[in-house]
Amino acid sequence: MPSSGTERELLLTGIGGQGVQLAAQLVARAAVIDHREVMLFGSYGGMMRGGNTDATVVVAEGPILAPPTVPFAWASIVMHHDYWSFVKERLRPGSLLLVNTTVFRGEIPRDGLHVFDIPATDIAVDAGNIMTASVVMVGALSALTGLVSLDALLEAVPQSLPPYRTKHIELNQAALRAGFGSVARDALPAWDGARC
Amino acid sequence: MPSSGTERELLLTGIGGQGVQLAAQLVARAAVIDHREVMLFGSYGGMMRGGNTDATVVVAEGPILAPPTVPFAWASIVMHHDYWSFVKERLRPGSLLLVNTTVFRGEIPRDGLHVFDIPATDIAVDAGNIMTASVVMVGALSALTGLVSLDALLEAVPQSLPPYRTKHIELNQAALRAGFGSVARDALPAWDGARC
Amino acid sequence: MTSQLMEGSGAIAEAMIAAGCRFFAGYPMTPFTEVLEHMAKRLPVVGGACVNAESELEAIGMAWGAAATGTRAATGSTGQGLSLMQESIAEAAMAHLPLVILNMARAQGDYFQATRGGGHGDYRTPVLAPMDVAEATQLAQLAFHIADTWRNPVVFFGDYYLAHTYQSVDIQPIDFGPVPAKDWALDGSSSGSGRAKLVSPLGDTKQRDNVGYDLSDYYMRAAAKTTAMIEGLDRLVDIGHCDDADLVVVAFGTAGKYVRYAVDQLRAEGHRVGYVRPISLFPFPDAALRDAATGAKLVAVYENNQGQMIDDVRLSLEGAVPVRFIGGLSLDSSGFGIAPDFDVEVLRRRIDAVLTDLGGTP
Amino acid sequence: MTSQLMEGSGAIAEAMIAAGCRFFAGYPMTPFTEVLEHMAKRLPVVGGACVNAESELEAIGMAWGAAATGTRAATGSTGQGLSLMQESIAEAAMAHLPLVILNMARAQGDYFQATRGGGHGDYRTPVLAPMDVAEATQLAQLAFHIADTWRNPVVFFGDYYLAHTYQSVDIQPIDFGPVPAKDWALDGSSSGSGRAKLVSPLGDTKQRDNVGYDLSDYYMRAAAKTTAMIEGLDRLVDIGHCDDADLVVVAFGTAGKYVRYAVDQLRAEGHRVGYVRPISLFPFPDAALRDAATGAKLVAVYENNQGQMIDDVRLSLEGAVPVRFIGGLSLDSSGFGIAPDFDVEVLRRRIDAVLTDLGGTP
Amino acid sequence: MLTRGHVVIDTEACKGCDLCIDACPPKVLVMTTHTVNARGYRYPLLAPGCTGCKACSQICPDFVFQVYKLAVPVDVSLDELSETGESR
Amino acid sequence: MLTRGHVVIDTEACKGCDLCIDACPPKVLVMTTHTVNARGYRYPLLAPGCTGCKACSQICPDFVFQVYKLAVPVDVSLDELSETGESR
Amino acid sequence: MSGLRVKRVEGLRVLSTREAPADARLVDDFTPSLIDVGAHHLCPGCGEPIAMRSVLEIIEELGVINRAIGIFGIGCYTGFSNNLDCEVLQALHGRAPSLATGVKRAKPDTVVFTIQGDGDMVNEGLQEVIHTAARGERVTCIMLNNGVFGETGGHITATTVLGQRTKNTLEGRDGREHGYPIRLSNMLADLEGVAFVGRCAVNSAGNVARTRKMIQRAFEAQLNDEGFSFVEILTMCPTGWFIETQEAPEYLTDKLAATHTLGVVKDIAAR
Amino acid sequence: MSGLRVKRVEGLRVLSTREAPADARLVDDFTPSLIDVGAHHLCPGCGEPIAMRSVLEIIEELGVINRAIGIFGIGCYTGFSNNLDCEVLQALHGRAPSLATGVKRAKPDTVVFTIQGDGDMVNEGLQEVIHTAARGERVTCIMLNNGVFGETGGHITATTVLGQRTKNTLEGRDGREHGYPIRLSNMLADLEGVAFVGRCAVNSAGNVARTRKMIQRAFEAQLNDEGFSFVEILTMCPTGWFIETQEAPEYLTDKLAATHTLGVVKDIAAR
Ligand SMILES: Cc1ncc(C[n+]2csc(CCOP(=O)(O)OP(=O)(O)O)c2C)c(N)n1
Ligand SMILES: Cc1ncc(C[n+]2csc(CCOP(=O)(O)OP(=O)(O)O)c2C)c(N)n1
Ligand code: SF4
Ligand code: SF4
Ligand code: SF4
Ligand code: SF4
Ligand code: SF4
Ligand code: SF4
Ligand SMILES: [Mg+2]
Ligand SMILES: [Mg+2]
């Protein structure tokens, strides 16, 4: 029986056009750069715009035991109020919740959760592109928790974009930095010690 | 569990061109005309002439329990020495054996069997066609045992020939009569009483 | 009608016609070929249609189309041809199509394919395996009744002996009772009515308010229907001499006829042996077998393959009685006939050997 | 090489290439499509060939041809496509062709098809079912090793999650030891030598003195080879927490990963529950399962279908431990994803219910 | 502009593909530039001059158009019209 | 008859199909009428005049013929020959 | 009196298109009456719904509605079959022509048509349609040819034109490596038993009109017992072609139609 | 000196054909060297062994023996595959062209040919050969066309000519009921990627000679990397035609070849 180290589950949810899948890819690739094990499962509502899109990322110190869709998440990034109920029921007491306050409408239960209000879409617009809102969130997550390092995230950007999108590299790196700078550092460290 | 009346198993064997399959068909159709149950399974060696050909016919008073190929035969018609070993091992003490002496070469074990030597091919030639030798044998079997009646056999001839062979009807009927007349009557009755 | 001498394949064809089959499509393959020939000759005469399809895939497609119009339809093949049809059989089950499929098998190695479904997914098809021509003429008719009752494909599992044995048969239409009205069948008349019909493996209702198919709902309903069918179907079986048997021999189809014959003989000689011959291979007559085997020291399975039905025998008994395999693959060299082992003597020897192991009655 | 983030389908493709696969043919069908795309991109680069076949029938035909030359070859599909390939899989087994077939299944309903052989006859194919991408990269390689060792098609049984999950993997060629030399493989060089080779489902030797094929002899030898293969193959299984378990849960593939995860949690909470995850679905790890279940009060089977592997579980246990089904068909509406039921919480609830029935530890 | 026809546009059904724009012979359909429907798609607007030719409805993949022929052709000039104006 | 070729005939392999008879350009092959081989088939006989053209061997489905060209053409008239005669 | 109201949108003064003018006559409704629900999951700019609309309109116009049965293949259009007020028999991928044969032979009075994609018809089920055509079955087969598997995301089919980039021919279709496109209409036209074959497109209003004519002629061939009839409709697939929706009509003309040329290929009545 | 001996058979004085004259030169042996065993189970007068002989002779003559692989379909000729001294890969019914593709792509240096019947190729596997041809695979497909399923005993195929009586078209093939014959060679010739197509027959020595020429050209097309090549050989099937062996050659000319006309159908080198 493999007994793994800590596994950190991250859920991302939003609607099409917010860059959720790219954000998830960035986290996953950054985790590899940080020499961690990682698993990512994404799903999105097909061809029509405005559909839901979500992703599960698990980062761990050893082989990952968690299945592709996890029952409970250590942290979550919520970009839009649609479809957030799926995330809600998977949060545990103590889970981390990053909310895109620019867009989110509705009540957020704050008892027992570590909630961070982040005006991600605003920050993204300021950083140059509204489409990078989710990437902003990932930058913030990195600052808050060190789940993945900022350096790794920055390095992951070119790997995660298709060849014909290389012109977007700097835009996304800027968004990461903007998000990273928008919150306190190490508020809730993901890992014991400091491997990265 | 159906419990059937007497089942009479007849094996026929010969080589291509001797009319074995037609003879088997005649017995089977005659049995139906005689209001008996019947089963016939024939096999022949495909396209090439001179191959073996054999058939199993079971005639019974009730539903037939015997499978298509029987372990033991009540009677057999052997037209040629090739392939007769298959028949030999299926004869019981008391089984009836009609041998085409015109063609057969080799030893016939006579102990315990009721063997009848019939120059079927000679009779067939005399009756008009060398190809009807097996039909001659069937006529003889009818006379010896009443397994099927001569009348039924005669009636079965037109049913058993394809449309383009109607000119052969009389030829085969003549062969049946010649065979019937070539042996003693009722030497070994197939059935108790005389339903036909 | 009085008894007629018919070759098995012809008798099966006539029985299908007696059952109201009015569409047939097939592609030649021994020993299925003669059924096709007979249908090609006879169907037009009775107002039906037979298409000499250009392949098995096309044959089952045509039968699918005809069945969707509510016409009693059948197709079939052998070995390779049946395998090619697996996609369609699986999906025809999902589309709730009553369709009769003849598997005129070359040996008994297609047992798993027929009973587990060789196709994808969770469908199942009832399977009927006659032991001889007389039984075949009844089961061929029953197959259509089951197909219509449950709107599901039904497999008729025959073989070379069945196809090529002549027997005196008296084919009469059998009344198995009413079947549900085919109000789902297509003829174009509901088009433009606002309630146009749909026959599809993806769903059975037009989504008037919604877009696309709700697959998950439909699949769950299909699964429930299959479960109901399995529970609702009679499990046919022929049992003999089992009451006080030390040994029960299980066999199906033509092999079952040989086993019956051998067991009858052994019984007559005083051996305490019985037989169970499953007639419906799916659903398998598990309870009947278990009953029949209760008290026996051993259950022996004879099948003309490397051991397939034995799984169902063991699943029926679940360890209550030990099970031994006495069958095995056996083919004649032409590839058409079934088995040199289809020989009562060979069988008797195998059963005798088991009886001796058990302590040798009588 | 260091770890790389790869989508499951890409990782499977790379693992096949690492195993020396140099021919691939396929026809798109979700979730098999991405494997094909990856092979189409990568094989030419490593000196192999990938053909975008015009149908599944043609795809497996091409793979058959390539395999006959001794090239490590693979194909695959999903659901309907796999069903279409059944004729070829059955006969490729008879022709002793080492061929790897990916079944990127949409649910687990193809268990019977894979393990019993959906085609005709008595062939069997080893079946490997990984639980995640990491295991898949190993089993994809093992599949080629088994195929070459036994000259038999091998089924790799994946699913939608496996295909579409990204994971950090480090793909290295695995050395499973030597395989027999492919002295049977065709390249034309034996033509005209007086000993020209033959690769056929009808026989493997030219009949120099005789005419035609001796099918019966060949089929008997093929059957014997299959038996030897079944006995010779390792029965792979992952077992956990079973030593003192009251309840043993059995599941395979992605479902197995969910069950493992749920059982780990329940154990951590003190429940006496263990799991058995068959990795080789055929041959089934029957003895290991029986061992693991000895002492348990109940064995529960979770599979994403209406109950198929449960037959193998029951055949393994033969009544020694009661068996209960806690799975069931469950599909998301797109028809692509597997199951809303693939949820650790749903599973926990089902297992909890069984535990409560058993008397509720802790 | 002489206007012989008119179209009703189900803007919520539109997927913004632009096919109608090119298909319209008198080029009286124009795409919104800033406004989108609930699913985020731009959609067509109608300028005067429609002939009721059905080209738009025949080519629209999403069945967005209903086409009418006016009983009497009218000469509509937008500039002349008040915001809520009836034609002549 | 001027004879430039000769054939060896594997009469036991023949299936009596007659194809060679029609195929032979100088028509020097003739079928037996009463004699059959062990499998019951009639088979061809060779009259003088063979040209060694290979038509028979190329068309025979049962590979019954071996065809030779004579080193020197000979004029064979059967009537002139003794039963065991060598050609001149 | 026509009541056209003006409103202002995005700075433009345009006509209000919410409702019809009072005294106007409806000449084309949102959907033909044989479409229950217009909404569908197909992509923006997809040509398939346009083609399907034409088929259903012709069926309506010919007055054969209540004996029409449509047999659908598997492709993007499949989901749309659920929206129709026309009887639908769903086939497996590639098999529709055989189902059509079975339907027509069992019920000769029906009007039977198939809707299939190029992948369905020229890849998976090529021999089905050829055999059905050679048999001269009295059915009408309609192929929606976009030169790709749209449904799977844009892969090469047997009709993909040379040079076209697809997901599994990343450098474009190369004849030597990936083979050459099959021009199915031309192939079918050579068969006896085939009454009508036409190739058309839905990339412009004019082409839609020509498409309707061919569909009409094809159904007439069936109704007149002339033989098998076939219409190949080139449809836009911006998603599978990896281009913008606006570019698709021109791409169709320049690429697809350059190989698969438009026009009536065979009409036995025209002889 | 040629030693021709005379003997008497059936009253005729004929030449002894037991042995060769001493000084004669062998110009044609019983079987080509690539046939191990001449004896086979095919019927008297069957055209298939004649065609097969020609194929093997050409392979020998071209000197490509030790890279030749034959891929056999399922039909009467299948049993004969066992008699060859040529590597044989046995395919399932209809599937040979795909196997050929796999072999050739995996081992481009081999010389790959298929032997298939009309039932195998135009019925069960029609799309296999069309796709393979359209792909321009560098393989040579050879069809033995006798217009029936010989193996099953004489049933209609997709090439059976109109009017022909078969076991399942007892009144003769009727176009309206059973469809019209497909002329495969003509169909394939229209495909790009196809280098050579020829139709020939083995019903006379002259036709056998022409058959050999076409086979040779077809293999050359493969060797020269020109594309796909195809030879359709009309063969006699007296058994499946229900006629005497002697009548078969003429029947072939009058019936089969009247629909499936002989000659080179396409040769890109001849352009
Ligand atoms: C047997 C089988 N193989 C593969 C698939 C997957 N599949 C679904 S649609 C499709 C392609 C459809 O292409 P086309 O017919 O051209 O229609 P389009 O999507 O372009 O409209 C494929 C390959 C399937 N459903 N069934
Ligand atoms: C899938 C499948 N279907 C049917 C058969 C039965 N079958 C064997 S050979 C044959 C016909 C062969 O005809 P053809 O290819 O024309 O060859 P011929 O016998 O005429 O030489 C058929 C239908 C088979 N072997 N496999
Ligand atoms: S009906 Fe004709 S003119 Fe009017 S908007 Fe539509 S396309 Fe333009
Ligand atoms: S064609 Fe239809 S969907 Fe496309 S932009 Fe115009 S109205 Fe919208
Ligand atoms: S070689 Fe020519 S001439 Fe001589 S027998 Fe043969 S066909 Fe006749
Ligand atoms: S062609 Fe051959 S088989 Fe036929 S008769 Fe002549 S020698 Fe005999
Ligand atoms: S992928 Fe292409 S064919 Fe499919 S819906 Fe989108 S545009 Fe239409
Ligand atoms: S049936 Fe026809 S093709 Fe087959 S061996 Fe006989 S003659 Fe030849
Ligand atoms: Mg398409
Ligand atoms: Mg043929």
Tab-separated table of C-alpha atoms and ligand atoms in Angstrom, chain F residues 7 23-26 28-29 46 49-57 67, ligand 5:
chain	number	residue	atom	x	y	z
F	7	VAL	CA	3.531	-32.707	-73.352
F	23	ALA	CA	-7.454	-24.323	-75.752
F	24	CYS	CA	-5.041	-26.363	-77.836
F	25	PRO	CA	-4.546	-24.415	-81.074
F	26	PRO	CA	-3.718	-27.391	-83.340
F	28	VAL	CA	-4.047	-32.322	-80.836
F	29	LEU	CA	-5.526	-33.079	-77.422
F	46	LEU	CA	-2.049	-36.378	-77.226
F	49	GLY	CA	1.151	-32.191	-84.100
F	50	CYS	CA	1.863	-30.528	-80.744
F	51	THR	CA	3.631	-27.218	-81.168
F	52	GLY	CA	4.765	-26.836	-77.576
F	53	CYS	CA	2.784	-23.609	-77.353
F	54	LYS	CA	1.937	-24.014	-73.640
F	55	ALA	CA	-1.736	-23.147	-74.145
F	56	CYS	CA	-2.796	-26.347	-72.420
F	57	SER	CA	-0.551	-25.892	-69.425
F	67	VAL	CA	5.352	-28.834	-72.027
I	5	SF4	S1	1.522	-27.367	-75.951
I	5	SF4	FE1	0.074	-26.346	-77.283
I	5	SF4	S2	-0.066	-27.658	-79.060
I	5	SF4	FE2	0.888	-28.871	-77.459
I	5	SF4	S3	-0.776	-29.947	-76.532
I	5	SF4	FE3	-0.469	-28.104	-75.347
I	5	SF4	S4	-1.851	-26.647	-76.264
I	5	SF4	FE4	-1.666	-28.322	-77.706
